[in-house]
Short mmCIF file of C-alpha atoms in Angstrom, two decimals:
data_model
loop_
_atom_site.label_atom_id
_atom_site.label_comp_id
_atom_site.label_asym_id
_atom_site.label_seq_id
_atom_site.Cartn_x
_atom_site.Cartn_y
_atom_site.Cartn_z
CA UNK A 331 -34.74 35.19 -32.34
CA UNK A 332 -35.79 31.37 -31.41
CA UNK A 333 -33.90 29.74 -29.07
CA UNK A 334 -31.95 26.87 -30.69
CA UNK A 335 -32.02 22.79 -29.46
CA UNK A 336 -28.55 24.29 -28.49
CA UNK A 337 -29.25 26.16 -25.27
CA UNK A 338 -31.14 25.46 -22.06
CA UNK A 339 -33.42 28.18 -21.24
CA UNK A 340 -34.80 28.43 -17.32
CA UNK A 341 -37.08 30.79 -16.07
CA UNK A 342 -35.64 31.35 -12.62
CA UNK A 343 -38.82 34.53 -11.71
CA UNK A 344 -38.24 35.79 -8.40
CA UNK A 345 -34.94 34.66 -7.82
CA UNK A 346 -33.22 36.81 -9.89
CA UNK A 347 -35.56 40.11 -9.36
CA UNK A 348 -37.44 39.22 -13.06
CA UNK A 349 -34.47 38.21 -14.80
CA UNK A 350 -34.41 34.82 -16.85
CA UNK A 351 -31.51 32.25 -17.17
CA UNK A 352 -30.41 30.85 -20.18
CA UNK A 353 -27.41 28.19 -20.38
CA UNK A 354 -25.89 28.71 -23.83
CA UNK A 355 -23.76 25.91 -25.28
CA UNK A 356 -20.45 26.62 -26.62
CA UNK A 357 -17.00 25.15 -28.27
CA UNK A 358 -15.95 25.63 -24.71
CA UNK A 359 -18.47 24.32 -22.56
CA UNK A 360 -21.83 25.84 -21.18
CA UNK A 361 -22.48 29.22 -20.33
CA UNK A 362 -25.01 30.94 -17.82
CA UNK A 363 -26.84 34.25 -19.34
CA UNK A 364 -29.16 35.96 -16.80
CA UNK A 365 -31.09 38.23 -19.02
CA UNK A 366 -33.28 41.25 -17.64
CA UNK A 367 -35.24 43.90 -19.57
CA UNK A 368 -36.65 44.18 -22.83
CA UNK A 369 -34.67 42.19 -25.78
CA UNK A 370 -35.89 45.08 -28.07
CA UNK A 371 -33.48 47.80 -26.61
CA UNK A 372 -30.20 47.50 -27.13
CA UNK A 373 -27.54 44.93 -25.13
CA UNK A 374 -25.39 45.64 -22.60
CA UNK A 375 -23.20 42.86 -21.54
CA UNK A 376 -21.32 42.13 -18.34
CA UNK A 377 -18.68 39.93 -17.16
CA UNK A 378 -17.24 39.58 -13.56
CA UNK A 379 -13.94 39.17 -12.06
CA UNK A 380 -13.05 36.20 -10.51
CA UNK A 381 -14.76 34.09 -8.68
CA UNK A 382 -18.16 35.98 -9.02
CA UNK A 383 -20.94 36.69 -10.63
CA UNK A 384 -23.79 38.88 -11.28
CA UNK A 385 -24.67 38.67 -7.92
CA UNK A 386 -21.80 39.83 -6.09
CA UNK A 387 -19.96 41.84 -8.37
CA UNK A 388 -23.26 43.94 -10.28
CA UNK A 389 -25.79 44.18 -7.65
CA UNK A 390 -24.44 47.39 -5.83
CA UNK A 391 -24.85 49.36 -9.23
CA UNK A 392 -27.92 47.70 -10.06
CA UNK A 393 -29.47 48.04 -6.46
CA UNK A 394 -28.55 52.04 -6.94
CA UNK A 395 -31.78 53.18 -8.16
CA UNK A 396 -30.83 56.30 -10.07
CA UNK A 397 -27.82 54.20 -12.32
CA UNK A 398 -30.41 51.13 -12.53
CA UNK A 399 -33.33 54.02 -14.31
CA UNK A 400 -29.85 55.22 -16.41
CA UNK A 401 -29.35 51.74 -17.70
CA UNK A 402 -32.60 49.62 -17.37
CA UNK A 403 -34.25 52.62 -19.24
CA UNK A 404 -31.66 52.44 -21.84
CA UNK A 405 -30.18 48.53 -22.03
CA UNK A 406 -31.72 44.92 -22.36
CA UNK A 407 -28.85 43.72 -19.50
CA UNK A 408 -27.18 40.16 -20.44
CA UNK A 409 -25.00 39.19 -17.06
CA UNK A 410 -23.05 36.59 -18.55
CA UNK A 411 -20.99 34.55 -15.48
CA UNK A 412 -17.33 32.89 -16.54
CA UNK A 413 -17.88 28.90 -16.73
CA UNK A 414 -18.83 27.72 -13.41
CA UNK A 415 -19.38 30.92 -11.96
CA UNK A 416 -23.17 30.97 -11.93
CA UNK A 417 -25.41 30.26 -8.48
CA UNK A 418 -25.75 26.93 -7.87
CA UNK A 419 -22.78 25.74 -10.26
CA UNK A 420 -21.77 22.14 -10.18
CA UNK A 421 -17.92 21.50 -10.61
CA UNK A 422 -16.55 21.21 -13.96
CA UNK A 423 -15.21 17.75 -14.98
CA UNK A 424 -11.77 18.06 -14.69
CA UNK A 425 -11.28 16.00 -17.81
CA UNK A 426 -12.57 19.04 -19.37
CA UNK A 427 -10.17 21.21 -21.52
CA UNK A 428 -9.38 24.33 -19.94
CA UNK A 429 -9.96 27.29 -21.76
CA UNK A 430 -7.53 30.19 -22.43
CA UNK A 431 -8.73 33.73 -22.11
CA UNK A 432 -9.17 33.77 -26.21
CA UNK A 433 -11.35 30.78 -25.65
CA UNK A 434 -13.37 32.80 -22.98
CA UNK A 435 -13.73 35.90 -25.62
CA UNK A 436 -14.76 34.05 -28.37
CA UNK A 437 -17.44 32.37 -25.95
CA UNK A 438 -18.99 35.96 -25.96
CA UNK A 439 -19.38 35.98 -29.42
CA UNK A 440 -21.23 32.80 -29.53
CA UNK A 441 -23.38 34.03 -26.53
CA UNK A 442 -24.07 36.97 -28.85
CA UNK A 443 -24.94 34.98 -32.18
CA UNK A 444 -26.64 32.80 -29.82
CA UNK A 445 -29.43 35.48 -29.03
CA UNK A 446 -29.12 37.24 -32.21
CA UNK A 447 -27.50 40.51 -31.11
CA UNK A 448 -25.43 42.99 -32.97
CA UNK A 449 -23.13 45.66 -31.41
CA UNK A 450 -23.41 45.83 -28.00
CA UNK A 451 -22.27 47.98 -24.77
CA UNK A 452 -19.88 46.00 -22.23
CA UNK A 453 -18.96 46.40 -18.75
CA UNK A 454 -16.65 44.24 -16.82
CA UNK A 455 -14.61 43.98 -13.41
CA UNK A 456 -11.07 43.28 -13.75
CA UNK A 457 -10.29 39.57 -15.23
CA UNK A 458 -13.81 40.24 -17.01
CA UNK A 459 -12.60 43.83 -17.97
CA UNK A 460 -9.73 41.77 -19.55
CA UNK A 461 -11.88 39.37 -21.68
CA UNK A 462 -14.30 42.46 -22.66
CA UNK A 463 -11.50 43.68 -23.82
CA UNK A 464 -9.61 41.26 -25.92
CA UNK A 465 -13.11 40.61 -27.24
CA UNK A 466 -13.50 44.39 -28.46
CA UNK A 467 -9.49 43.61 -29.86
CA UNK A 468 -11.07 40.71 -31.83
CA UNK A 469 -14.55 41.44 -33.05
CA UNK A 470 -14.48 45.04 -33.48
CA UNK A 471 -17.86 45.39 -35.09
CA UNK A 472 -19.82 43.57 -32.53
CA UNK A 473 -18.99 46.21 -29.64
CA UNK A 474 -20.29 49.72 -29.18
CA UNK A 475 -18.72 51.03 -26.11
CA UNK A 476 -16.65 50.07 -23.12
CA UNK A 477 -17.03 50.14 -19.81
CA UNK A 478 -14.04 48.94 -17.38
CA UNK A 479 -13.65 48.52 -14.10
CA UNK A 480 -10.32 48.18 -12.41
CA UNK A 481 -9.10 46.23 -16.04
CA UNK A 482 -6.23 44.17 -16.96
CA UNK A 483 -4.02 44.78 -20.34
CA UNK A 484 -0.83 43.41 -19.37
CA UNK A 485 0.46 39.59 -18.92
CA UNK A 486 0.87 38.95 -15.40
CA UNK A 487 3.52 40.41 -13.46
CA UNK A 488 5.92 38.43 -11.15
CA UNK A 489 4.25 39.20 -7.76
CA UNK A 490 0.70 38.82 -9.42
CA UNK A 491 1.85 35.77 -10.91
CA UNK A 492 3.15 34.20 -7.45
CA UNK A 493 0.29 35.72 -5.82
CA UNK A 494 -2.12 33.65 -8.41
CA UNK A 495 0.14 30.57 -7.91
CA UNK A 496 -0.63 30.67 -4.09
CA UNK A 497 -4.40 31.29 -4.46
CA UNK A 498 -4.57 27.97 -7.19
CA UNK A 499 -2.46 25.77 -4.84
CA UNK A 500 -4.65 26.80 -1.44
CA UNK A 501 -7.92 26.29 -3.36
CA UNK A 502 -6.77 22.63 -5.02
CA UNK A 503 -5.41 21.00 -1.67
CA UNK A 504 -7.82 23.51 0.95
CA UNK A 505 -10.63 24.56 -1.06
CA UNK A 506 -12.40 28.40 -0.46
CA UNK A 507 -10.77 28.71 3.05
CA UNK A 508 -10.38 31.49 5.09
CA UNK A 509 -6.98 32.04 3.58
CA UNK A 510 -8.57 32.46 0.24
CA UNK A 511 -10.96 34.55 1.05
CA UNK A 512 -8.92 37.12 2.21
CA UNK A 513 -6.91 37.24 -0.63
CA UNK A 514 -9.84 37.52 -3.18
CA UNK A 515 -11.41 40.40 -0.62
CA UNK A 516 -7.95 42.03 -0.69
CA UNK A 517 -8.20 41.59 -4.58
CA UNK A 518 -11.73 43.42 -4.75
CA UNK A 519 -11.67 45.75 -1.82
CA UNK A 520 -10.31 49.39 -0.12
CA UNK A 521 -9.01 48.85 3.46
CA UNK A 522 -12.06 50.70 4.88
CA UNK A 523 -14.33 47.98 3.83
CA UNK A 524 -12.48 44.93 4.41
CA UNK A 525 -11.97 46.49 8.63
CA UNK A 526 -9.76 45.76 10.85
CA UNK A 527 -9.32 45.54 14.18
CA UNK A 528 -10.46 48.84 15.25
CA UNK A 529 -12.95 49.16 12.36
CA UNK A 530 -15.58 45.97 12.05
CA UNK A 531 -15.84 44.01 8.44
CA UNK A 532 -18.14 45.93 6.11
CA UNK A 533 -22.02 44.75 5.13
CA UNK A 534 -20.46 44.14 1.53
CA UNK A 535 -17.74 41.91 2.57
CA UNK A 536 -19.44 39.88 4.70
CA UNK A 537 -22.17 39.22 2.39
CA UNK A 538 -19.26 38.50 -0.29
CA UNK A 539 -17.27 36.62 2.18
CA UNK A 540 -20.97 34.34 2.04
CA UNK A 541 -21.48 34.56 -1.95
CA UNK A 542 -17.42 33.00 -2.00
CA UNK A 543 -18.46 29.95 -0.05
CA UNK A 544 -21.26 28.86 -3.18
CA UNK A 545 -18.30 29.02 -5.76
CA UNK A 546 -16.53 25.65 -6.27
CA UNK A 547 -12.42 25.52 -6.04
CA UNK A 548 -11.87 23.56 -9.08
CA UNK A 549 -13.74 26.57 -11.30
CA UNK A 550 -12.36 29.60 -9.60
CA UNK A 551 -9.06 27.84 -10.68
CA UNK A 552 -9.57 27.09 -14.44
CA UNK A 553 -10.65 31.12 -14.52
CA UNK A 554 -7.46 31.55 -12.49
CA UNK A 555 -5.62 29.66 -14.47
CA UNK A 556 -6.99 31.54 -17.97
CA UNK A 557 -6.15 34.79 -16.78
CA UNK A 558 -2.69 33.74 -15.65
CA UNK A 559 -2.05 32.90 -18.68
CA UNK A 560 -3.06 36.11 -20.20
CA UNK A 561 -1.21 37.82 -23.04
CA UNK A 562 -0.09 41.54 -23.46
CA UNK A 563 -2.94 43.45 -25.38
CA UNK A 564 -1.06 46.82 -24.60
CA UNK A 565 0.08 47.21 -28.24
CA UNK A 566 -3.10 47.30 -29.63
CA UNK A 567 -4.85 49.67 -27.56
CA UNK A 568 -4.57 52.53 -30.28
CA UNK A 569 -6.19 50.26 -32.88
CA UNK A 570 -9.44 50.26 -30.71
CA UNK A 571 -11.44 52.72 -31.75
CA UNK A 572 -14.75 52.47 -29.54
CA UNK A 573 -15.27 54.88 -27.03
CA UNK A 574 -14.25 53.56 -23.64
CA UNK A 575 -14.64 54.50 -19.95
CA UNK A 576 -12.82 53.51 -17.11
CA UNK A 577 -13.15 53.48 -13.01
CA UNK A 578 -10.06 52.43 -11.11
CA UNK A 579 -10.13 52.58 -7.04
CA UNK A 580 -7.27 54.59 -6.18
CA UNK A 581 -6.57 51.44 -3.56
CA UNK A 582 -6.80 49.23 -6.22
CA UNK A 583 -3.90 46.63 -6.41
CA UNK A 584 -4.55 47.12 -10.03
CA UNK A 585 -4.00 50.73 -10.32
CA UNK A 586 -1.09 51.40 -12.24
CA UNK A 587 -2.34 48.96 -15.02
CA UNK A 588 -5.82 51.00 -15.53
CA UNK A 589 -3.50 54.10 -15.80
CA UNK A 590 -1.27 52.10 -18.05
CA UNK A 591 -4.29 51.17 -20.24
CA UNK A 592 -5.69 54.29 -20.26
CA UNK A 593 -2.31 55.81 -21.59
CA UNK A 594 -2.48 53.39 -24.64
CA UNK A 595 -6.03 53.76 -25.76
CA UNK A 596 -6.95 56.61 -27.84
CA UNK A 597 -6.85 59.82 -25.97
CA UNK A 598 -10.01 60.81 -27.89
CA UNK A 599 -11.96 57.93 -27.34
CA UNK A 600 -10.85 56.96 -23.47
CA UNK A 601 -12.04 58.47 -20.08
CA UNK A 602 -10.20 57.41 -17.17
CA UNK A 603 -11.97 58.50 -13.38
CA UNK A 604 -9.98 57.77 -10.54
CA UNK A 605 -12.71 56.83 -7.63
CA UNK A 606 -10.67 57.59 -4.17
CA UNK A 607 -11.03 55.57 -0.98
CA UNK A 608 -11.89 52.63 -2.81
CA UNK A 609 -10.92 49.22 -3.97
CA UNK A 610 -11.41 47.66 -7.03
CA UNK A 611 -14.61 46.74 -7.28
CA UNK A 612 -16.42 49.87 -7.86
CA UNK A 613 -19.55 48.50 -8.50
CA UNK A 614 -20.12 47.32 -4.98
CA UNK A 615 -18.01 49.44 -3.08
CA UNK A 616 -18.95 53.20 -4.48
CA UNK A 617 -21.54 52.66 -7.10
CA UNK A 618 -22.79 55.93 -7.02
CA UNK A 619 -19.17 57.43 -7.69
CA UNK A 620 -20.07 55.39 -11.46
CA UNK A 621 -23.60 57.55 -11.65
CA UNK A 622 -22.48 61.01 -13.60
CA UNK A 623 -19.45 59.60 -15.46
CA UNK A 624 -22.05 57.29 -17.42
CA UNK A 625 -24.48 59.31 -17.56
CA UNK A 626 -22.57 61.58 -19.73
CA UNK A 627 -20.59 59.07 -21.73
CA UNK A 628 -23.88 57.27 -22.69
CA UNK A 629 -25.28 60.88 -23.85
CA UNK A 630 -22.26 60.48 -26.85
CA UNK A 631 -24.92 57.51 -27.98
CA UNK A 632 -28.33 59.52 -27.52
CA UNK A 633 -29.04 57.48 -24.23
CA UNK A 634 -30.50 59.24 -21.45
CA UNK A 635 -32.22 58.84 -18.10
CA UNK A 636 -36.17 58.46 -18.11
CA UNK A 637 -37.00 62.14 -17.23
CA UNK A 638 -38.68 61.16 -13.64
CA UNK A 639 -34.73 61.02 -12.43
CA UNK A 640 -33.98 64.19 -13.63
CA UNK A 641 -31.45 64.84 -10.64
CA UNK A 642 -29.29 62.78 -8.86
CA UNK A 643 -29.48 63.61 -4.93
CA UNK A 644 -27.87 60.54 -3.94
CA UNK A 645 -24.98 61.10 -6.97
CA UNK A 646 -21.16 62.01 -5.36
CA UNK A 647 -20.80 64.08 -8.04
CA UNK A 648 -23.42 66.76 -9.48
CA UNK A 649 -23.14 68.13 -13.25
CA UNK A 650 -21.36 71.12 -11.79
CA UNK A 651 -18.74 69.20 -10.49
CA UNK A 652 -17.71 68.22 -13.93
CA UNK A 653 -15.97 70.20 -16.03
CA UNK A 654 -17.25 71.87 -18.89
CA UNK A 655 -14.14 70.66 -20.89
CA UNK A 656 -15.99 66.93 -20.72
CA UNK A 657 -18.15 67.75 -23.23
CA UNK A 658 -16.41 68.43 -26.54
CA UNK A 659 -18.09 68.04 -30.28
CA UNK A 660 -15.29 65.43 -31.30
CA UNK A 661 -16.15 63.14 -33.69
CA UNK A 662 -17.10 60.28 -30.57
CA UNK A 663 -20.46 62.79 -30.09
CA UNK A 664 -18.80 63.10 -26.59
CA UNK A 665 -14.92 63.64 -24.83
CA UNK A 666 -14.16 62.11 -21.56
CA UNK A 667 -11.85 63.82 -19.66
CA UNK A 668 -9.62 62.12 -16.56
CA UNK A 669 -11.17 63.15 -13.30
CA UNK A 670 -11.34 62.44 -10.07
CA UNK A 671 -13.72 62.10 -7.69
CA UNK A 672 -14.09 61.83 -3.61
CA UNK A 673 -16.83 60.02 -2.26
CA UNK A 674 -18.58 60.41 1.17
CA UNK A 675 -19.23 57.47 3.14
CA UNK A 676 -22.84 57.10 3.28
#
């Protein structure tokens, strides 16, 4: 599809490992699109959680060469960042309006229309697993699968609510201080990986800890404030009838809500694996722990890994590990079980 006098495109080469930026206009502002692979296979969308972006929250899978083959074999990827969010973001005006997280869904479809895509496959990280989400909720058609990590379904509760309040006010008077920081690492990460005082800070915080200091305070908090204003999607669950997967770190501060969602989607369509000794952001933190459970999920669409990869050594989890009960001929081509799964620190 030609690119409209609507959208910036910029090739950005190296910098983002072959993958191109586009900056999509929309009723809500501009959005940043790093696209990588071939447009002619079909999309697979991601969105972040807050206050990151491709970068920090997607590289871990993507870096993990056997679930890069599974998806960069099978997917065109479209890493779309929430307003603001992208490397080298300037600070929104703050005359702007601030959108609500309908406002940030129906930016998807735009992005979508935008590059002329269909149905697609999404995968998001908490606030993003929220808008994914709410998106599916709305624009049923448009989505193929879901893939959620550590998601949100709920409004806010009163601690996360307080706990938001106190992140908005330190980053409007302080900025992304230290105090920040550690509540956002706290937000994405297990205990082993954020350290302590007998065990040093992990590779991945640190270099996350560095990736917080390019976001700008006044963006992280109209995201903030979007997702604290969040509304219930609980009761519609059942209605959503694409097949969806979800990864929750059983340290994850949002653990009882990926339970929670899992218990309202379709038991025939949902798969719910519980990734121990881990935080919430799978992705970085145990990305291999993701490798099997998509792998056979994405077999229910006729996607498979290029045959070079035919085992996983570096996998957690090997195809005997799963149980034969996991593969069922339901109507979804393919049943998800919940399992769990242990991973050894590498």
């Amino acid at each position: 599809m030609a690119e409209s006098n609507d959208s910036v495109s910029v090739d950005l080469g190296t910098i983002y490992l072959g993958g191109k930026e586009h900056r999509v206009k929309t009723a809500c502002g501009v959005v940043s699109v790093i696209v990588y692979g071939d447009r002619e296979k079909p999309a697979l969308i991601t969105y972040p959680d807050l206050a990151l972006n491709h970068m920090s929250c997607f590289q871990g899978l993507f870096f993990c060469p056997e679930a890069a083959s599974l998806l960069l074999h099978n997917f065109c990827i479209y890493h779309i960042s929430p307003p603001g969010h992208e490397l080298g973001a300037a600070p929104i005006y703050p005359t702007d309006s601030v959108p609500s997280a309908d406002d940030l869904a129906d930016q998807i479809l735009e992005v979508l229309n935008f590059f002329g895509l269909g149905a697609v496959m999404c995968m998001g990280v908490t606030a993003g697993a929220y808008i994914l989400t709410l998106f599916a909720m709305k624009h049923r058609e448009r989505v193929l699968g879901l893939i959620l990590i550590s998601p949100l379904c709920k409004a806010p509760s009163w601690s996360e609510w307080f706990y938001n309040r106190v992140v908005s006010n330190l980053l409007y008077f302080y900025g992304m201080c230290g105090v920040v920081k550690e509540f956002l690492l706290q937000r994405y990460f297990s205990k082993e990986v954020r350290g302590n005082i007998e065990i040093p800070e992990s590779d991945i915080a640190q270099a996350c800890r560095r990736l917080l200091d390019e976001r700008k305070s006044v963006n992280i908090m109209r995201f903030l404030d979007a997702i604290d204003r969040r509304p219930d999607i609980s009761s519609g669950l059942k209605k959503l009838k694409c097949r969806t997967l979800i990864f929750i770190g059983d340290q994850s501060p949002f653990y009882a809500e990926a339970v929670h969602m899992a218990a309202n989607l379709d038991r025939g369509y949902c798969a719910l694996v519980e990734v121990q000794a881990c935080g919430s952001m799978v992705t970085e933190e145990q990305p291999h722990a993701m490798l099997v459970p998509m792998e056979y999920f994405l077999m229910g669409y006729g996607l498979y890994r290029p045959s070079y990869f035919t085992e996983s050594p570096r996998s957690p989890l090997s195809p005997c590990c799963i149980s034969p009960e996991l593969l069922s001929p339901e109507s979804m081509g393919l049943k998800l079980k919940p399992i769990k799964t242990r991973v050894s620190t590498c």
